[in-house]
PDB file of C-alpha atoms in Angstrom:
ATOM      1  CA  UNK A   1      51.030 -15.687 -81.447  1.00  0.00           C
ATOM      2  CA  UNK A   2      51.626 -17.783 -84.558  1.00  0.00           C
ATOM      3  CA  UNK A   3      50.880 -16.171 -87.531  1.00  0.00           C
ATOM      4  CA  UNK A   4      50.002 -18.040 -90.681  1.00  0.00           C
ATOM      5  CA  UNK A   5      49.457 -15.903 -93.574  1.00  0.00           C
ATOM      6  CA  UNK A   6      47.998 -17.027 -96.921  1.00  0.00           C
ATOM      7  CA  UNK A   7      48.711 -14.556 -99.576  1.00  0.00           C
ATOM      8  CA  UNK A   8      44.908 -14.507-100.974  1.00  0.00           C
ATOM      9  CA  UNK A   9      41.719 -14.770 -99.168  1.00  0.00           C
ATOM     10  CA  UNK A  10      39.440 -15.162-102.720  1.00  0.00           C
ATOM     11  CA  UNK A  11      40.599 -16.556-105.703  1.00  0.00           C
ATOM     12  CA  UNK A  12      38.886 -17.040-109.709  1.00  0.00           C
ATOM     13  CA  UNK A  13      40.918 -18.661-111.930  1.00  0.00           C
ATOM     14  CA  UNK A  14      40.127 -19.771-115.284  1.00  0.00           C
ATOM     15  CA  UNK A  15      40.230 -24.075-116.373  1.00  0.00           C
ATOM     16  CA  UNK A  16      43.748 -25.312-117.745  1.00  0.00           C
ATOM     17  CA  UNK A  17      45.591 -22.100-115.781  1.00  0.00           C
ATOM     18  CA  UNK A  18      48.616 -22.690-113.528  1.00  0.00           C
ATOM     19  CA  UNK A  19      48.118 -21.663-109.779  1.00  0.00           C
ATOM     20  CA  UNK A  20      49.904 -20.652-107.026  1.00  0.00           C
ATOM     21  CA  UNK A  21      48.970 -20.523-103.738  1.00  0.00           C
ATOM     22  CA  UNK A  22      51.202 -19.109-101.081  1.00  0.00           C
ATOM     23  CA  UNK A  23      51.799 -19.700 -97.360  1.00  0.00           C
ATOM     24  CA  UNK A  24      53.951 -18.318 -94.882  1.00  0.00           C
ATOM     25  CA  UNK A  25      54.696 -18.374 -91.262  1.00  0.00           C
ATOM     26  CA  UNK A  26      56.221 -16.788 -88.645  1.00  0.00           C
ATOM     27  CA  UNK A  27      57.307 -18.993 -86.345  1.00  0.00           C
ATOM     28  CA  UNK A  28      60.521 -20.846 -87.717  1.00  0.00           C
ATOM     29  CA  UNK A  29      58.282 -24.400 -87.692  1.00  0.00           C
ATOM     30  CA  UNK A  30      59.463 -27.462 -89.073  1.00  0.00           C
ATOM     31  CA  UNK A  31      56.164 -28.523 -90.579  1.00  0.00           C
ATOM     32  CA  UNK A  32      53.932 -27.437 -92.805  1.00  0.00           C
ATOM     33  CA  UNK A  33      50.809 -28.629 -94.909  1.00  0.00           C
ATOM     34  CA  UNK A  34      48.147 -27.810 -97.214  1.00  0.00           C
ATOM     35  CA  UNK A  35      44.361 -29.279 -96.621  1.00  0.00           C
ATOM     36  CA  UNK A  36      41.405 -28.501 -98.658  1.00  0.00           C
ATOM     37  CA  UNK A  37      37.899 -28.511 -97.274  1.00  0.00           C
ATOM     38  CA  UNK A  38      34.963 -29.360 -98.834  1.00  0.00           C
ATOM     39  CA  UNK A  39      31.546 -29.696 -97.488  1.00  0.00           C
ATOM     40  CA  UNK A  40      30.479 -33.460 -96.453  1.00  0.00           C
ATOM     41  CA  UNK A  41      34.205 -34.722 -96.967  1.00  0.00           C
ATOM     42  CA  UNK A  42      35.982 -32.529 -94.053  1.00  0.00           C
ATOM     43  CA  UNK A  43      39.865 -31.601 -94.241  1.00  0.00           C
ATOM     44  CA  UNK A  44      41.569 -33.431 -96.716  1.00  0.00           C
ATOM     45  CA  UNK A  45      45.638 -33.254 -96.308  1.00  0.00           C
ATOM     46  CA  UNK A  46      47.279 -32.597 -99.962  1.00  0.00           C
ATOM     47  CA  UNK A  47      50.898 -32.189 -99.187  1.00  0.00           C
ATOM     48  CA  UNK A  48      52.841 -31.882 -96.269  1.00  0.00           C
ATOM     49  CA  UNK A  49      56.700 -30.982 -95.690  1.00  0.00           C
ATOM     50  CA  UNK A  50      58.860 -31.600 -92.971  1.00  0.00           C
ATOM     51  CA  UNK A  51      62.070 -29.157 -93.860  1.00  0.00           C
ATOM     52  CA  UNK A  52      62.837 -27.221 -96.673  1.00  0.00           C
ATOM     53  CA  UNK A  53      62.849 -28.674 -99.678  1.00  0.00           C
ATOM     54  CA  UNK A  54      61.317 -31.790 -98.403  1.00  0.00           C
ATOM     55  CA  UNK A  55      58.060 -33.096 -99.236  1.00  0.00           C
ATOM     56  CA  UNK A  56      55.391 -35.937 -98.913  1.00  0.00           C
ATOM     57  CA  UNK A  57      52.041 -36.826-100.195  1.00  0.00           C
ATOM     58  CA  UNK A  58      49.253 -36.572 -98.461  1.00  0.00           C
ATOM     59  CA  UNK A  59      45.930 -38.324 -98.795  1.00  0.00           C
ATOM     60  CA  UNK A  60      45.016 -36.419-102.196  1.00  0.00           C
ATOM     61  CA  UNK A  61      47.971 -35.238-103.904  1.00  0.00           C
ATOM     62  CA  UNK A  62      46.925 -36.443-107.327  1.00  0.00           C
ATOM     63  CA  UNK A  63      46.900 -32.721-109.394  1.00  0.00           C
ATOM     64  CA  UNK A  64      48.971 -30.790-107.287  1.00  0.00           C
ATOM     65  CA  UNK A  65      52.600 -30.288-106.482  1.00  0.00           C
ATOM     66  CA  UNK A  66      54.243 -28.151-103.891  1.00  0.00           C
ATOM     67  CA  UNK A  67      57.099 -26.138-103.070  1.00  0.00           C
ATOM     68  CA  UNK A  68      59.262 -25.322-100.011  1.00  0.00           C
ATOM     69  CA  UNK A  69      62.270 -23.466-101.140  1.00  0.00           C
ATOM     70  CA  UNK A  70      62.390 -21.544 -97.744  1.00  0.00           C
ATOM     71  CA  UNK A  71      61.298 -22.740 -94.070  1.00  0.00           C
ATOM     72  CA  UNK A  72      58.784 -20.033 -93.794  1.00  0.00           C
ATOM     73  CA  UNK A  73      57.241 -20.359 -97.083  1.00  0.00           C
ATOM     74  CA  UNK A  74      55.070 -23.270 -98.520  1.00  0.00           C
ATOM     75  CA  UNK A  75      53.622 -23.191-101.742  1.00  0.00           C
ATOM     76  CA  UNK A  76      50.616 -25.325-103.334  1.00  0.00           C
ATOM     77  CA  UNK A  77      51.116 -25.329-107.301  1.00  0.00           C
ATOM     78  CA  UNK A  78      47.755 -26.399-109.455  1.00  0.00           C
ATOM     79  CA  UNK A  79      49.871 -27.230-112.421  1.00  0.00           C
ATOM     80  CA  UNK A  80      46.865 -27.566-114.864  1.00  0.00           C
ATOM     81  CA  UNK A  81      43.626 -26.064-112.663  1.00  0.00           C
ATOM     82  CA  UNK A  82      40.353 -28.062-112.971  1.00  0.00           C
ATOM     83  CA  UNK A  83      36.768 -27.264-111.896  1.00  0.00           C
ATOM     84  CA  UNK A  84      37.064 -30.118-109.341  1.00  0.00           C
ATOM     85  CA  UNK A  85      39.722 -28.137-107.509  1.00  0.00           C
ATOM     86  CA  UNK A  86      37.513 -25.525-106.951  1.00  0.00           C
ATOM     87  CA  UNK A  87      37.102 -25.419-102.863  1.00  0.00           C
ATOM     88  CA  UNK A  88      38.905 -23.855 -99.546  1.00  0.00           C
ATOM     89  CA  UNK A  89      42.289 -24.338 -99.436  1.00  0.00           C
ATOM     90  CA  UNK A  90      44.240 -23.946 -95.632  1.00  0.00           C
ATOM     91  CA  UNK A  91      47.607 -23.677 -95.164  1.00  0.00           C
ATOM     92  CA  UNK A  92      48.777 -24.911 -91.426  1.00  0.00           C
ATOM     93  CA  UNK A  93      51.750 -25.205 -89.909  1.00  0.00           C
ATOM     94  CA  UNK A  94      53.190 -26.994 -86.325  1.00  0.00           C
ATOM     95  CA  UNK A  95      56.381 -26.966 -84.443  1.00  0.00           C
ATOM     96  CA  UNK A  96      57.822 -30.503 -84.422  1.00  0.00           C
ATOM     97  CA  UNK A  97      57.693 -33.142 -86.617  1.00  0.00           C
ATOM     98  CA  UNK A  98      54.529 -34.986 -84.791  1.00  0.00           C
ATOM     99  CA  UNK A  99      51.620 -33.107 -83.965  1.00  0.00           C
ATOM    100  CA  UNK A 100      51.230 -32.775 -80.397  1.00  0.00           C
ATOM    101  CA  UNK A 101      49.508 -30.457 -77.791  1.00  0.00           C
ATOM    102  CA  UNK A 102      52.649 -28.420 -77.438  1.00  0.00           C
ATOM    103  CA  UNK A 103      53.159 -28.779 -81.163  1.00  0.00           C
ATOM    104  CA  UNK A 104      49.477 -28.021 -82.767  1.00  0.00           C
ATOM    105  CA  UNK A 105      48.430 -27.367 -86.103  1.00  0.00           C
ATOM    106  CA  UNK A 106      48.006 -23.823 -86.119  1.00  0.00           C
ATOM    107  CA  UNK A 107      45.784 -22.626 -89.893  1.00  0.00           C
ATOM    108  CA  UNK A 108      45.861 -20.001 -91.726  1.00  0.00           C
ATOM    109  CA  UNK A 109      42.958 -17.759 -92.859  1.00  0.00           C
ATOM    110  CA  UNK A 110      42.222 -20.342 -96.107  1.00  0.00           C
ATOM    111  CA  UNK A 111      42.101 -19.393 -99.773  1.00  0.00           C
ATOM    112  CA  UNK A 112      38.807 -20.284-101.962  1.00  0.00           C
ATOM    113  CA  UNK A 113      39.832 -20.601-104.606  1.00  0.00           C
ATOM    114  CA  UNK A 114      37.146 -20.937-107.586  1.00  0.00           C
ATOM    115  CA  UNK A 115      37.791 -22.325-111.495  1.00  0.00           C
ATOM    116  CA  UNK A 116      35.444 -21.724-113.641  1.00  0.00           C
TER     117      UNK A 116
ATOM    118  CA  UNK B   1      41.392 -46.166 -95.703  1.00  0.00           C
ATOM    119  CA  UNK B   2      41.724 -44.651 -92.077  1.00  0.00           C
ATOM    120  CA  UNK B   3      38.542 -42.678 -91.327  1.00  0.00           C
ATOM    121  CA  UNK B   4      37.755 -40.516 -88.233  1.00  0.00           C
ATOM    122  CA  UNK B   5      33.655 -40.123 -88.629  1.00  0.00           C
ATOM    123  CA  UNK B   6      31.575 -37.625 -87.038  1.00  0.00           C
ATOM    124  CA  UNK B   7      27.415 -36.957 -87.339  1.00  0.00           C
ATOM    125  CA  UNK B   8      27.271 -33.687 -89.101  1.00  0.00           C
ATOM    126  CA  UNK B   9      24.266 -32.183 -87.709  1.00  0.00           C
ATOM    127  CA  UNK B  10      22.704 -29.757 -86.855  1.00  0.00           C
ATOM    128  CA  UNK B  11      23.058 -30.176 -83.040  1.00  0.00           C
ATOM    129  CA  UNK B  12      20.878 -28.166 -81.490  1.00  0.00           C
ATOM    130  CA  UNK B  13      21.031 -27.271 -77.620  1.00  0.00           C
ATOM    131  CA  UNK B  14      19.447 -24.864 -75.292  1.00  0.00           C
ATOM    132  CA  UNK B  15      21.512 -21.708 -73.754  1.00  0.00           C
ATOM    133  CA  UNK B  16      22.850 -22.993 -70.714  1.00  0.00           C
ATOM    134  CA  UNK B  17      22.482 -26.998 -71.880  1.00  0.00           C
ATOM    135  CA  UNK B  18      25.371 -29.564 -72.000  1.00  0.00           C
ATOM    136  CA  UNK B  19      26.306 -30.211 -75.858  1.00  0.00           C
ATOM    137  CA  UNK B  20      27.430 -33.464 -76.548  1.00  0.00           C
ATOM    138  CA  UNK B  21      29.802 -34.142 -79.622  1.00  0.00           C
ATOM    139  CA  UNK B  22      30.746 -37.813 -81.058  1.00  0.00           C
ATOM    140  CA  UNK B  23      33.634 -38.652 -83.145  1.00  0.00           C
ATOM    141  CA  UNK B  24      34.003 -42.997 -84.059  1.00  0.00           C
ATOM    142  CA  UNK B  25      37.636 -43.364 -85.557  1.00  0.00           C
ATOM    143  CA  UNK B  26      38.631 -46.976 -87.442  1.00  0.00           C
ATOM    144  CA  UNK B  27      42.652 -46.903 -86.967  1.00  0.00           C
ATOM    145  CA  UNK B  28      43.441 -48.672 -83.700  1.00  0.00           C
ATOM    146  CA  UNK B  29      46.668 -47.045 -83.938  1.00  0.00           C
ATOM    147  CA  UNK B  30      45.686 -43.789 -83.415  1.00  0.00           C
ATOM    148  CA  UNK B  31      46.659 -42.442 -79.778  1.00  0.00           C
ATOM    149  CA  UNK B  32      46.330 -38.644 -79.776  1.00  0.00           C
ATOM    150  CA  UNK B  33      43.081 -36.790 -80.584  1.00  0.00           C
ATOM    151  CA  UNK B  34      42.412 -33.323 -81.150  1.00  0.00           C
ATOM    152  CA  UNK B  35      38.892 -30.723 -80.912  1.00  0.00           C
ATOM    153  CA  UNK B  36      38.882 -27.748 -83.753  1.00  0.00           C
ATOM    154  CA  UNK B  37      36.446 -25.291 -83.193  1.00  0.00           C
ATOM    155  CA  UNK B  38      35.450 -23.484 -86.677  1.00  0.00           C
ATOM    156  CA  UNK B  39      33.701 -20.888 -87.158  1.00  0.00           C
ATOM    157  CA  UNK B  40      31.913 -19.817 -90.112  1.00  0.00           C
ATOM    158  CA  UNK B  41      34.148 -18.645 -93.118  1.00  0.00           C
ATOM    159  CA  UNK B  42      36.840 -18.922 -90.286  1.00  0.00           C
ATOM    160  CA  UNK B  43      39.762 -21.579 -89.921  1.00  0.00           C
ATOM    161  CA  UNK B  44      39.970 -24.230 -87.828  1.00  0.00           C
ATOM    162  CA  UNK B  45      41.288 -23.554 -83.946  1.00  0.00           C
ATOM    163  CA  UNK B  46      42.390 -25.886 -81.148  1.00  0.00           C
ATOM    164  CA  UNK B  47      40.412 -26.149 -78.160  1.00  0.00           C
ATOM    165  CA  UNK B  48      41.127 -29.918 -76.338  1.00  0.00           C
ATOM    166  CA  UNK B  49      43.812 -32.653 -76.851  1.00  0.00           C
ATOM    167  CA  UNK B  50      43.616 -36.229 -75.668  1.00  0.00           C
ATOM    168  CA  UNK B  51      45.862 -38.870 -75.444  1.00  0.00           C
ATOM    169  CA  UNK B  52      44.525 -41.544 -72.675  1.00  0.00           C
ATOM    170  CA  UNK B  53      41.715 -43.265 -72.096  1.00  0.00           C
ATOM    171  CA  UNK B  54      39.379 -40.787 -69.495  1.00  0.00           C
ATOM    172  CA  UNK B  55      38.156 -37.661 -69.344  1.00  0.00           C
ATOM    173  CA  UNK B  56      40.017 -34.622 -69.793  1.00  0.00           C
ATOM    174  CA  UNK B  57      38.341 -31.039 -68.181  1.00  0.00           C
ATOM    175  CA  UNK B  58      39.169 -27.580 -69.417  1.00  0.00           C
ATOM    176  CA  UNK B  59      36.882 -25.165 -68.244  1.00  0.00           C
ATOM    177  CA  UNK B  60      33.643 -25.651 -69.788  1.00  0.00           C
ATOM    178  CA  UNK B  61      35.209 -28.240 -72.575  1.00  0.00           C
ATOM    179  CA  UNK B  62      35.898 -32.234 -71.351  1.00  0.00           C
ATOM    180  CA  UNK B  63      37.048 -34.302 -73.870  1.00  0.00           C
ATOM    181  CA  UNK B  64      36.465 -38.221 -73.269  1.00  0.00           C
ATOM    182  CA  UNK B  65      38.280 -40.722 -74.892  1.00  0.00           C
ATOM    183  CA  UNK B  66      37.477 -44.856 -75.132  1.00  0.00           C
ATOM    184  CA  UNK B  67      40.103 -47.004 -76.642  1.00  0.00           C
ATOM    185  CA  UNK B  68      38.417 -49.819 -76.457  1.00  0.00           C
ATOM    186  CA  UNK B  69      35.220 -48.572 -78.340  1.00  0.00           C
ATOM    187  CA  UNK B  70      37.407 -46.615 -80.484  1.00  0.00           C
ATOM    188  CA  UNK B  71      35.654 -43.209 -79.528  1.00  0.00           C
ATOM    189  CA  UNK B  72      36.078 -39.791 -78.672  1.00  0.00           C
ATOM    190  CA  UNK B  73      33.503 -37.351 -77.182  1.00  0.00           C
ATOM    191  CA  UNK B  74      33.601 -33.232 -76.308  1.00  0.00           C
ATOM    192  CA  UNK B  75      31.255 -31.828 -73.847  1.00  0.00           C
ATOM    193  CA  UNK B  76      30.629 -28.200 -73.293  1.00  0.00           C
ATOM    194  CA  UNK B  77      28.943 -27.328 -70.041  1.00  0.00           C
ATOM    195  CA  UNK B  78      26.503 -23.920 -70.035  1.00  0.00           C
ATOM    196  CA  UNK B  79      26.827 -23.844 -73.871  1.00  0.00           C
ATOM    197  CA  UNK B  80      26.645 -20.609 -75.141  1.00  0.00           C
ATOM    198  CA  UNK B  81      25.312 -18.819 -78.464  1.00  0.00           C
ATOM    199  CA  UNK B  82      29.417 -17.960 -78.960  1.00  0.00           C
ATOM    200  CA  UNK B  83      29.607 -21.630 -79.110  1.00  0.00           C
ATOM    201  CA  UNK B  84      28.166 -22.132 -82.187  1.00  0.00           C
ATOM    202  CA  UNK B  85      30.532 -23.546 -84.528  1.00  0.00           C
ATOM    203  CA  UNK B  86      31.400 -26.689 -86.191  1.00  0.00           C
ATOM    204  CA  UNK B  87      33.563 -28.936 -84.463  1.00  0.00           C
ATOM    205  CA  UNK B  88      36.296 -31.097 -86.047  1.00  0.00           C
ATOM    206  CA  UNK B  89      37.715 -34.041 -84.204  1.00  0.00           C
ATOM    207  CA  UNK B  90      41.331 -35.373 -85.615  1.00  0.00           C
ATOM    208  CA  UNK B  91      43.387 -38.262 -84.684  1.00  0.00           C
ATOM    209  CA  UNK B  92      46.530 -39.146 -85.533  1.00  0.00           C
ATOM    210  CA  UNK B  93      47.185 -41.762 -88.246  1.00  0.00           C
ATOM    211  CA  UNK B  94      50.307 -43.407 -86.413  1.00  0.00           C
ATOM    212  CA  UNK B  95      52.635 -41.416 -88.883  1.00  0.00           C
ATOM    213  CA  UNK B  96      53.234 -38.436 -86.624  1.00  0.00           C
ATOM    214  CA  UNK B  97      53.132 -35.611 -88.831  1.00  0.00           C
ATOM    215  CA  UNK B  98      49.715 -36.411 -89.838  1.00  0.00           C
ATOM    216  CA  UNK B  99      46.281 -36.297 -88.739  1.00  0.00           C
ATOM    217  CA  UNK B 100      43.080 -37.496 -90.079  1.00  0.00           C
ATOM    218  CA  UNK B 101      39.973 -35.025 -89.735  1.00  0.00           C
ATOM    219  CA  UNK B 102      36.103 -35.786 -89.324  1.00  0.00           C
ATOM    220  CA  UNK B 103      33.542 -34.259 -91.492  1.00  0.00           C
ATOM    221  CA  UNK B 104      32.793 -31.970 -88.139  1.00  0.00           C
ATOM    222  CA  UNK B 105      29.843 -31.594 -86.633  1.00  0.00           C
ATOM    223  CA  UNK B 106      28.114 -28.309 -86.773  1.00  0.00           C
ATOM    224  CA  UNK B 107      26.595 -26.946 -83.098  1.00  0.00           C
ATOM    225  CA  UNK B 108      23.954 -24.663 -83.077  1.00  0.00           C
ATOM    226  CA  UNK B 109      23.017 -23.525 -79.456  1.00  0.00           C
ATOM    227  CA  UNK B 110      19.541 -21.420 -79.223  1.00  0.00           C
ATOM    228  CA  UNK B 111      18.614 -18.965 -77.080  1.00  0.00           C
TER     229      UNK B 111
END
């Protein structure tokens, strides 16, 4: 089974802090994203990354950076965090380059993260 | 902007009822289409795929898909209280790495 790990489940940071949020998988796949989720507007992609060290913006980059230094690892960087970023954060990951049936999104268990 | 819409609910069905779930999408370009079951304070997971025009069965799930009208539908047969969930329909947004979600719908089947 694919295994998507997120390294925190809950998360409180403070307003103006720098935040990481880490994401690794298992399964040696290409891809790899971070959505957030917030009630009424759904999954909303941030970033996205095709191969290591490669990245592309997503629908709602605009406050966030990422980070692939390694293929299994994919990091979502809140360079200056804001109360607006407060929400549920999933990492996700698929085989190939397009999303397919044999190459799904597979999540992991999300991070809220709150800022106060 | 490219928007995949879905009502958000409640639906509520009977134990044993069909439960029917509606996704509209606006990109004409999109050709695949994807069901996420989510549970609460649980992440998404896939349960159908489409890709043409039809119905497509898997067990107690059949996904439906109209080009033409631009919509996608998931039926589950003999729903279940383990059913209830909120369901996210996705379609792609021609770049292939990418998918657009719904707002999801939330299913509530009663006993």
């Amino acid at each position: 089974d694919v295994k998507v790990t997120q390294s925190s489940r809950y998360l409180v940071k403070r307003t103006g802090e720098k935040v990481f949020l880490e994401c690794v998988q298992d399964m040696d796949h290409e891809n790899m994203f971070w959505y957030r989720q917030d009630p009424g507007l759904g999954l909303r992609l941030i970033y996205f990354s095709y191969d290591v060290k490669m990245k592309e913006k997503g629908d709602i980059p605009e406050g966030y950076s990422v980070s692939r230094e390694k293929k299994e690892r994919f990091s979502l960087i809140l360079e200056s965090a804001s109360t607006n970023q407060t929400s549920m954060y999933l990492c996700a990951s698929s085989a190939d380059r397009g999303i397919t049936y044999n190459s799904p999104l597979h999540f992991g268990n999300g991070t809220r993260l709150t800022v106060t | 902007q490219k928007e995949v819409e879905q009502n958000s609910g409640p639906l509520s069905v009977p134990e044993g009822a069909i439960a029917s779930l509606n996704c509209t999408y606006s990109d004409r370009g999109s050709q695949s289409f994807f069901w996420y079951r989510q549970y609460s304070g649980k992440s998404p997971e896939l349960i159908m795929f489409i890709y043409s025009n039809g119905d497509k069965e898997d067990g107690r799930f059949t996904a439906q898909l109209n080009k033409a009208s631009q919509y996608v539908s998931l039926l589950i047969r003999d729903s279940q209280p383990s059913d209830s969930a909120t369901y996210l329909c996705a379609g792609d947004t021609g770049t292939a790495s990418k998918l657009t979600f719904g707002t999801g719908t939330r299913l509530q089947v009663t006993l």
